[in-house]
Short mmCIF file of C-alpha atoms in Angstrom, two decimals:
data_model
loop_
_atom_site.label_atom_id
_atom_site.label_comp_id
_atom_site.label_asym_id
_atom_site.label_seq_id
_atom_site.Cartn_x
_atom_site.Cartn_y
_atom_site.Cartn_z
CA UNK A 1 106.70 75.43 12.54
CA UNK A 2 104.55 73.72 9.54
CA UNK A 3 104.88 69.66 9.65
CA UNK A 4 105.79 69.61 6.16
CA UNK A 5 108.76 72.66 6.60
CA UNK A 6 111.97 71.50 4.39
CA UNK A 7 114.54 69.87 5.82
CA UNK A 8 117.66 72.72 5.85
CA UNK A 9 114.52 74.97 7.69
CA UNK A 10 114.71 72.42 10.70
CA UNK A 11 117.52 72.14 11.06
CA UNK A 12 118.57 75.93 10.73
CA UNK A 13 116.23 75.81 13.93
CA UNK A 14 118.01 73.41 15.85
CA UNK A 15 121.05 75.49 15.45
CA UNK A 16 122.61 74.59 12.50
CA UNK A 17 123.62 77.11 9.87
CA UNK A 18 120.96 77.25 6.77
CA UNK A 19 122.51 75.40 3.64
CA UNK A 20 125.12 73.33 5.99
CA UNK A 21 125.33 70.05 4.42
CA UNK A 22 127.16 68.84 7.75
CA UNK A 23 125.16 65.12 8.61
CA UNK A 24 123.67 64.66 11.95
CA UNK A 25 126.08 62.31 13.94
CA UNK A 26 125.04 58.40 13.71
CA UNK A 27 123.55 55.96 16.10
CA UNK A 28 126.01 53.65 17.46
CA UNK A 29 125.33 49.85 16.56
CA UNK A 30 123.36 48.03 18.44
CA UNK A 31 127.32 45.84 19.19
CA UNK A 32 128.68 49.01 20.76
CA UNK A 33 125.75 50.00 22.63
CA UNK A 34 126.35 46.65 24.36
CA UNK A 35 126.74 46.23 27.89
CA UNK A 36 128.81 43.70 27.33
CA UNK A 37 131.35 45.28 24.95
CA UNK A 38 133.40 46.88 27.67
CA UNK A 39 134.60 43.54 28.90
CA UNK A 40 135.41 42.50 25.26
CA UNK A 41 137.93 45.72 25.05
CA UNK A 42 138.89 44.58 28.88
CA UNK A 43 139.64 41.30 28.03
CA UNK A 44 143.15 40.86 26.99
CA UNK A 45 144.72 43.04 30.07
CA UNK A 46 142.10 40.72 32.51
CA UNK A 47 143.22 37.40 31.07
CA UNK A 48 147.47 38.66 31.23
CA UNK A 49 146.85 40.00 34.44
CA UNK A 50 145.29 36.98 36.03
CA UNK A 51 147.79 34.64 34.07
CA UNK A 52 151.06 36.44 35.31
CA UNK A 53 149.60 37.99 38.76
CA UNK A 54 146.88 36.51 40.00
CA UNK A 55 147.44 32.40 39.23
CA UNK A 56 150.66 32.87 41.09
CA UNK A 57 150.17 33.99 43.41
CA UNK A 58 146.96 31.50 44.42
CA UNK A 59 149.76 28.95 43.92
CA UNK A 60 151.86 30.73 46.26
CA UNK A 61 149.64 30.48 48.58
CA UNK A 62 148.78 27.27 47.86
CA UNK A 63 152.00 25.99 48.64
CA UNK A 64 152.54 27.92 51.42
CA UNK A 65 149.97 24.79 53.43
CA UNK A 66 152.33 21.71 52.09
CA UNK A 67 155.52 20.96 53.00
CA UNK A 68 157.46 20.56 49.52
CA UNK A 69 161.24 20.52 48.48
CA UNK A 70 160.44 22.19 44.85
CA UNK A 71 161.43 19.23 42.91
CA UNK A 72 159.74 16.29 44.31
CA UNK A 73 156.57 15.32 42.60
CA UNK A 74 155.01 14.62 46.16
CA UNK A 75 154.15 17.30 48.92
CA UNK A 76 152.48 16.50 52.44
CA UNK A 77 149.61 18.79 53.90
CA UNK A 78 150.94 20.86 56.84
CA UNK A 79 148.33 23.26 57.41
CA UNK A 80 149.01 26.28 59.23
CA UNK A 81 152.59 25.03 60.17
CA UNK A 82 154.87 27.14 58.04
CA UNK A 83 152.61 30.14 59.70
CA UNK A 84 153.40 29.03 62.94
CA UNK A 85 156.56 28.37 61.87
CA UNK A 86 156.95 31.89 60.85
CA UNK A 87 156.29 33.39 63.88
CA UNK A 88 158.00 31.19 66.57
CA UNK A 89 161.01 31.20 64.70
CA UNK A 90 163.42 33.69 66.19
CA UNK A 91 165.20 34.18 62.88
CA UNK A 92 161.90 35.26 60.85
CA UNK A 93 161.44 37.22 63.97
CA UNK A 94 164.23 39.26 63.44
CA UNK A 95 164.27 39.31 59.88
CA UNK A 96 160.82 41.17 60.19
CA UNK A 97 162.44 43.23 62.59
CA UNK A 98 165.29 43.99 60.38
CA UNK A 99 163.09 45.36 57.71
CA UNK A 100 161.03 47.43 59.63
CA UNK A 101 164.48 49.14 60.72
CA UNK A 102 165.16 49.23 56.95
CA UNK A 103 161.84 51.53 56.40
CA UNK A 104 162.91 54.23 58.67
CA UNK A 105 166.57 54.65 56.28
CA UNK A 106 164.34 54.03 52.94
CA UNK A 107 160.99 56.01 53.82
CA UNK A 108 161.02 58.16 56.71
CA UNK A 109 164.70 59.69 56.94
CA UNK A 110 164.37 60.56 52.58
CA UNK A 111 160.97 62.28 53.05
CA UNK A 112 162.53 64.61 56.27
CA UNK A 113 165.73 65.41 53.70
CA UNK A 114 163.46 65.25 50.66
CA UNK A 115 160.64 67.84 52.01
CA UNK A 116 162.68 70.92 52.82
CA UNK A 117 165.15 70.10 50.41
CA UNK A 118 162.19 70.40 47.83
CA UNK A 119 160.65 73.45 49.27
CA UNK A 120 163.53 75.27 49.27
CA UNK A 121 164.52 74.39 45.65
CA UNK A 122 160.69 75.07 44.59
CA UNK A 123 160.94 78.78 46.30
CA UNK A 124 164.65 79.47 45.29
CA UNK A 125 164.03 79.20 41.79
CA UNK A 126 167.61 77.53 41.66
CA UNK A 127 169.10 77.94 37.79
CA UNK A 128 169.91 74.48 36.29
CA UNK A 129 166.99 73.00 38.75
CA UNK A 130 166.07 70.41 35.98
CA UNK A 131 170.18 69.28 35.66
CA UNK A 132 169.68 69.09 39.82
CA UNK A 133 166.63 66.87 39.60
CA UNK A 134 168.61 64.17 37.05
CA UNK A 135 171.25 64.28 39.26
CA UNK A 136 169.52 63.43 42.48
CA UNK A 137 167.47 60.65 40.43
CA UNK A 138 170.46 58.97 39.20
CA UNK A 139 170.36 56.52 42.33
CA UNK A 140 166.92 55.55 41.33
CA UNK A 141 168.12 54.50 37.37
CA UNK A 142 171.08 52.27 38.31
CA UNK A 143 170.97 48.69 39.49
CA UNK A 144 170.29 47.85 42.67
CA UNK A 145 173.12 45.46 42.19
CA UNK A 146 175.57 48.11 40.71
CA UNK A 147 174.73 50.41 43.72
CA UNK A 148 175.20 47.49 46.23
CA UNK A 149 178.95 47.06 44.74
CA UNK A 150 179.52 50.21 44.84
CA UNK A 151 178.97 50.70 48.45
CA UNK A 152 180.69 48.06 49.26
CA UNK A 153 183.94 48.95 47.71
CA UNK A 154 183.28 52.40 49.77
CA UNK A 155 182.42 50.96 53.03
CA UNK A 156 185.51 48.34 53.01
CA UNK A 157 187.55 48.45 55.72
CA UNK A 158 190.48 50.19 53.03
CA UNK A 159 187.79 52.19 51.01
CA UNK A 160 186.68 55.78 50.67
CA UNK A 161 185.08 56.30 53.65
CA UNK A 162 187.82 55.47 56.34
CA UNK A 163 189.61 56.81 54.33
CA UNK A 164 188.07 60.04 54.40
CA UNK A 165 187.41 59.53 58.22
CA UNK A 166 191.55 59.22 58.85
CA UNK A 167 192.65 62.33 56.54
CA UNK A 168 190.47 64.65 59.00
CA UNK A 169 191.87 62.98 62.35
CA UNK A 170 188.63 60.93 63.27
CA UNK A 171 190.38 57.31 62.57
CA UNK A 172 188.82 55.94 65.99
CA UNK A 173 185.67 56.14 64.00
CA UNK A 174 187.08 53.55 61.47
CA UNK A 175 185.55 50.58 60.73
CA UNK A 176 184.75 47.48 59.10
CA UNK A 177 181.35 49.03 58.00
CA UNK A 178 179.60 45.77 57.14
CA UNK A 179 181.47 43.30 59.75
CA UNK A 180 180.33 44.88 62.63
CA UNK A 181 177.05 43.50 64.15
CA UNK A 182 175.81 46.97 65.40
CA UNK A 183 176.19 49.24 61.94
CA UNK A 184 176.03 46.91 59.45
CA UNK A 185 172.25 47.00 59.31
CA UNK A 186 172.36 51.21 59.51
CA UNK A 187 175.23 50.71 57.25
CA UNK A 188 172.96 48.75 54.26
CA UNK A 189 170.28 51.64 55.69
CA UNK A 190 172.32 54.83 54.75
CA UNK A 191 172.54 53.56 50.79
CA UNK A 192 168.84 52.87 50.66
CA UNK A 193 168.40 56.41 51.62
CA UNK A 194 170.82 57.63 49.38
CA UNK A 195 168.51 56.12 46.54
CA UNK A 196 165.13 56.74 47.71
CA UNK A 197 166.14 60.60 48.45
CA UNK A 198 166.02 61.62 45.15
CA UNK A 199 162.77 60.19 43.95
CA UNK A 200 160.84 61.37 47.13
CA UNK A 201 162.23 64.89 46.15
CA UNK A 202 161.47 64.99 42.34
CA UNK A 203 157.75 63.52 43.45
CA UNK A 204 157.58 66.56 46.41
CA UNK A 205 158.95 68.76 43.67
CA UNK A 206 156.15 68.19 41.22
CA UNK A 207 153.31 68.29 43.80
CA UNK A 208 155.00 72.08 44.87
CA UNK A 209 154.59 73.53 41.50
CA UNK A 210 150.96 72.99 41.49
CA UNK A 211 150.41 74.76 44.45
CA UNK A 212 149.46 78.85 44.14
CA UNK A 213 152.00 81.64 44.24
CA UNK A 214 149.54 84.13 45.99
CA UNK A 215 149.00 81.57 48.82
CA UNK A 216 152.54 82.49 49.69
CA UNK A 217 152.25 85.91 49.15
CA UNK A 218 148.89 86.41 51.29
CA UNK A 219 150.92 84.38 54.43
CA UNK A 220 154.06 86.20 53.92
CA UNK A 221 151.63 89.17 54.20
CA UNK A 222 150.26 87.52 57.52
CA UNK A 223 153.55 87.93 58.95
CA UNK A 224 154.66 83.78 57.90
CA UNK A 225 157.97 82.28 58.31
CA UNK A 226 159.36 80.20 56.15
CA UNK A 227 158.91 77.15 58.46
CA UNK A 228 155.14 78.60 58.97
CA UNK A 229 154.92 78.25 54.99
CA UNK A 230 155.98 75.20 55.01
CA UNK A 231 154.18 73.62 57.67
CA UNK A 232 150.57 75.23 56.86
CA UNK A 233 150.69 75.66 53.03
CA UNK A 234 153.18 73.32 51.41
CA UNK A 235 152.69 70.06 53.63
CA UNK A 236 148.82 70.19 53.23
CA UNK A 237 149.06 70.51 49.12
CA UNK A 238 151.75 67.84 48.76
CA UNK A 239 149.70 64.92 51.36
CA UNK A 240 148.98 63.19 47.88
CA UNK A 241 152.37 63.30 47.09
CA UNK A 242 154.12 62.31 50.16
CA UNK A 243 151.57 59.11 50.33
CA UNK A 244 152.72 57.66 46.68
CA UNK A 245 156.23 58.61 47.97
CA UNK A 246 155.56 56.93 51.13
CA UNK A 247 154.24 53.96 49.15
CA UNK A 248 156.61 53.01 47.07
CA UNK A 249 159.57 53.74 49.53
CA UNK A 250 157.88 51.54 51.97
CA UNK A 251 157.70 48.70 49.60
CA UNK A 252 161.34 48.81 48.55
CA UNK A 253 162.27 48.92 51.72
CA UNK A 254 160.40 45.75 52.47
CA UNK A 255 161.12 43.65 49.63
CA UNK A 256 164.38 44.60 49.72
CA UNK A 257 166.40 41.06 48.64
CA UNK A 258 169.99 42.42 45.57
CA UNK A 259 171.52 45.09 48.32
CA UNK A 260 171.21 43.07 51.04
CA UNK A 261 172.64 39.82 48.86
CA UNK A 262 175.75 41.80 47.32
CA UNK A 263 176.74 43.91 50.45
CA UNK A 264 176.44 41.46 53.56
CA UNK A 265 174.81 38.41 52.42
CA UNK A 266 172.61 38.62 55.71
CA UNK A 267 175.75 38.63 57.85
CA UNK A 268 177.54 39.21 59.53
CA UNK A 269 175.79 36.20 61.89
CA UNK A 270 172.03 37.22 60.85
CA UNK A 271 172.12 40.86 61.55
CA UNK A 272 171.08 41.90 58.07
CA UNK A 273 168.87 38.81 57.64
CA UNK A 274 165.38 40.20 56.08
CA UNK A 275 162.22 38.45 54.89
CA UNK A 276 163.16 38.67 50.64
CA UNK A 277 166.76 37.27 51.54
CA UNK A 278 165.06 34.22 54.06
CA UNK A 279 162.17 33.79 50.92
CA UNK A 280 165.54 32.98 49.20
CA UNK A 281 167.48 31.32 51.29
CA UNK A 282 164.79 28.37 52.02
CA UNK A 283 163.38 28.22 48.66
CA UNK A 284 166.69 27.82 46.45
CA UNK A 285 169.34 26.67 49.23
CA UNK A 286 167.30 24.97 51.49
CA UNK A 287 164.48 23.12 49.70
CA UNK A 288 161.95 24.56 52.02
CA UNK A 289 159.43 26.19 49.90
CA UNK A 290 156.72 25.75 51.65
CA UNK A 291 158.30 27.29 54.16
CA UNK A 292 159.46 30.02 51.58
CA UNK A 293 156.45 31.06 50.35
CA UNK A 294 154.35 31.26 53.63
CA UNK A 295 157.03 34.02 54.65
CA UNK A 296 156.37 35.57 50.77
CA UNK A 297 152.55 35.65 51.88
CA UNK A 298 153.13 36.97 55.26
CA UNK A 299 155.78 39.47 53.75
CA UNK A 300 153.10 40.39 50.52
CA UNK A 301 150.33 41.08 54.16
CA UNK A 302 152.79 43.13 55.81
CA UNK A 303 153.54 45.21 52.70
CA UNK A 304 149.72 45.96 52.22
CA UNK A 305 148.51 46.64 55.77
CA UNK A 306 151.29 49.26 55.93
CA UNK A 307 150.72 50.77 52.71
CA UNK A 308 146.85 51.05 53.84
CA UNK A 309 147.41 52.77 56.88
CA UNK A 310 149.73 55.34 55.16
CA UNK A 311 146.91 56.11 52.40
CA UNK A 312 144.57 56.52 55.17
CA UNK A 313 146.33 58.40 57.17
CA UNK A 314 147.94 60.31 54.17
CA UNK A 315 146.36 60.14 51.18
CA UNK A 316 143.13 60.98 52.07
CA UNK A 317 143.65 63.87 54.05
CA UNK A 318 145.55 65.01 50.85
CA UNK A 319 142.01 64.43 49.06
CA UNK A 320 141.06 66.71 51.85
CA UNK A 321 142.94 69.31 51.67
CA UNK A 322 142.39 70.24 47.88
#
C-alpha cells in the first residue's frame, strides 16, 4: 500500500469499515499507566483495614506480654507468663477441650445431615425447594442471643422437651438439660447444630446444581447406586463447598461466647466453660487482661491452624477434582 494512501483506505485495511468515522481508542495518561496508581485506588480499604483489623490486634498481642488490669495507667512486663499460664491452667485446659467438643455438634454432625439431605433434595426436584431452603436458613438469620433463649425455655426442666419426653412414656429420660454436668455441654451442642445445618445445606445445595446431569445418567448406566452417586460424583464436585462450609462452621464453633453466656453461663461448675466465655470472664470481671488476651491470641492460632488443615485437606482436592 502507497505511503501517501488516505486515511479511511488504512484503515478500511486494518479492518474497519470504509467511511466509518468511529476514532481509534486513546492512549491512557501517562497517571494511569502508573505503576503506582493501583495502590492509590487500594488505598482507602488498606488504611480501614489496618486501622480496625490489623492495629488491634498488634495491641492484642501486645498486651497479651504485660500483666494489666485495663484501667490502670501502669502495666508490668510478664513475658511469656500468661502463655504459660494458658496452658498449665486446668481451666483453659478444659475450656479448649470444651470447644473442640463444640466443633463436632457445629461442623461435623451438620455436614453428615447437611450432605445427603442436600443430595437428595438436589435429585428429588422437591416443589417449593426454594420455601425449604428459607426455612432451614432461618436459624442462621436470628440472634444468637434470641436462639440461646429460646432453647433454654425448651430445655428447662418444665419446658417442651420433657415435656414431649413424658406424653410418650420415656419420663426416666427427663432432665434438667443444662444442670446436669454430663449433657449440658451436648445439650448447648445440639442447638449449634440446629443452626449451622441449614447453612451447610443451602452451601452443598448450590455446589450440586453446578454439577452435570449426564454424569448421573452415564453412572446410573454403569449400574450406580444412589450411595455410589453420591460418594464418587457428588462428594468430589462439592470438596470446594464442604471446605467454606467447614470453615466457617469451625470458626463459630470456636468463638462461640452469646449461647454459651445466655444458656449456662459456663456452668454448671465449668462444664460449658470455653475460650470466648474465659476471654470474657478475665478481661471484664476479673481485671486480667493480659491474661485475657493471650487466651484471644492462642484462641485466634487455634482457629487458623484448623481452618488450614481443612483447606488443605479439602479445598484443594476440590481444586482437584474440577
Amino acid at each position: 500500500m502507497p505511503a501517501d494512501a488516505p486515511a479511511a483506505v488504512v484503515r478500511s485495511a486494518r479492518g474497519t469499515p470504509p467511511g466509518s468515522t468511529r476514532r481509534l481508542p486513546r492512549r491512557p495518561s501517562p497517571l494511569v499507566r502508573h505503576r503506582g496508581t493501583p495502590w492509590l485506588f487500594l488505598a482507602p480499604a488498606l488504611v480501614l483495614y489496618g486501622l480496625f483489623l490489623f492495629v488491634p490486634l498488634v495491641r492484642s498481642v501486645q498486651f497479651s506480654f504485660f500483666d494489666w488490669d485495663g484501667l490502670s495507667a501502669t502495666s508490668t512486663f510478664v513475658g511469656l507468663a500468661n502463655y504459660a499460664d494458658v496452658v498449665a491452667d486446668p481451666r483453659l485446659r478444659a475450656a479448649f477441650g470444651h470447644a473442640l467438643v463444640l466443633v463436632g455438634f457445629f461442623a461435623v454432625i451438620p455436614l453428615l445431615i447437611g450432605l445427603p439431605l442436600a443430595a437428595v433434595l438436589d435429585r428429588a426436584r422437591v416443589r417449593g425447594l426454594s420455601m425449604f431452603r428459607a426455612i432451614v436458613f432461618v436459624p442462621q438469620v436470628l440472634a444468637m442471643v434470641v436462639v440461646a433463649v429460646a432453647w433454654r425455655q425448651i430445655y428447662a426442666p418444665d419446658g417442651p422437651l420433657n415435656g414431649a419426653l413424658r406424653a410418650i412414656g420415656l419420663e426416666q429420660l427427663t432432665r434438667a438439660w443444662l444442670g446436669d454436668y454430663t449433657w449440658t455441654l451436648p445439650a448447648v451442642g445440639v442447638v449449634g447444630t440446629w443452626v449451622q445445618t441449614g447453612l451447610v445445606t443451602v452451601l452443598l445445595l448450590a455446589g450440586m446444581a453446578r454439577v452435570p446431569r449426564e454424569q448421573y445418567e452415564a453412572a446410573r448406566l454403569d449400574g450406580a447406586g444412589a450411595f455410589r452417586e453420591l460418594v464418587s460424583i457428588t462428594v468430589p464436585a462439592v470438596r470446594g463447598e464442604i471446605a467454606v462450609a467447614l470453615t466457617l462452621t469451625i470458626i463459630a464453633s470456636l468463638k462461640t461466647f452469646d449461647l454459651v453466656y445466655v444458656t449456662t453461663g459456663g456452668g454448671p461448675g465449668t462444664s460449658t466453660t470455653v475460650p470466648a466465655f474465659e476471654v470474657f470472664q478475665r478481661a471484664f470481671r476479673q481485671g486480667d487482661v493480659g491474661s485475657a488476651t493471650a487466651i484471644a491470641v492462642v484462641l485466634t492460632l487455634v482457629i487458623l491452624a484448623l481452618n488450614v488443615a481443612v483447606n488443605r485437606l479439602v479445598g484443594d482436592g476440590g481444586r482437584d477434582a474440577r
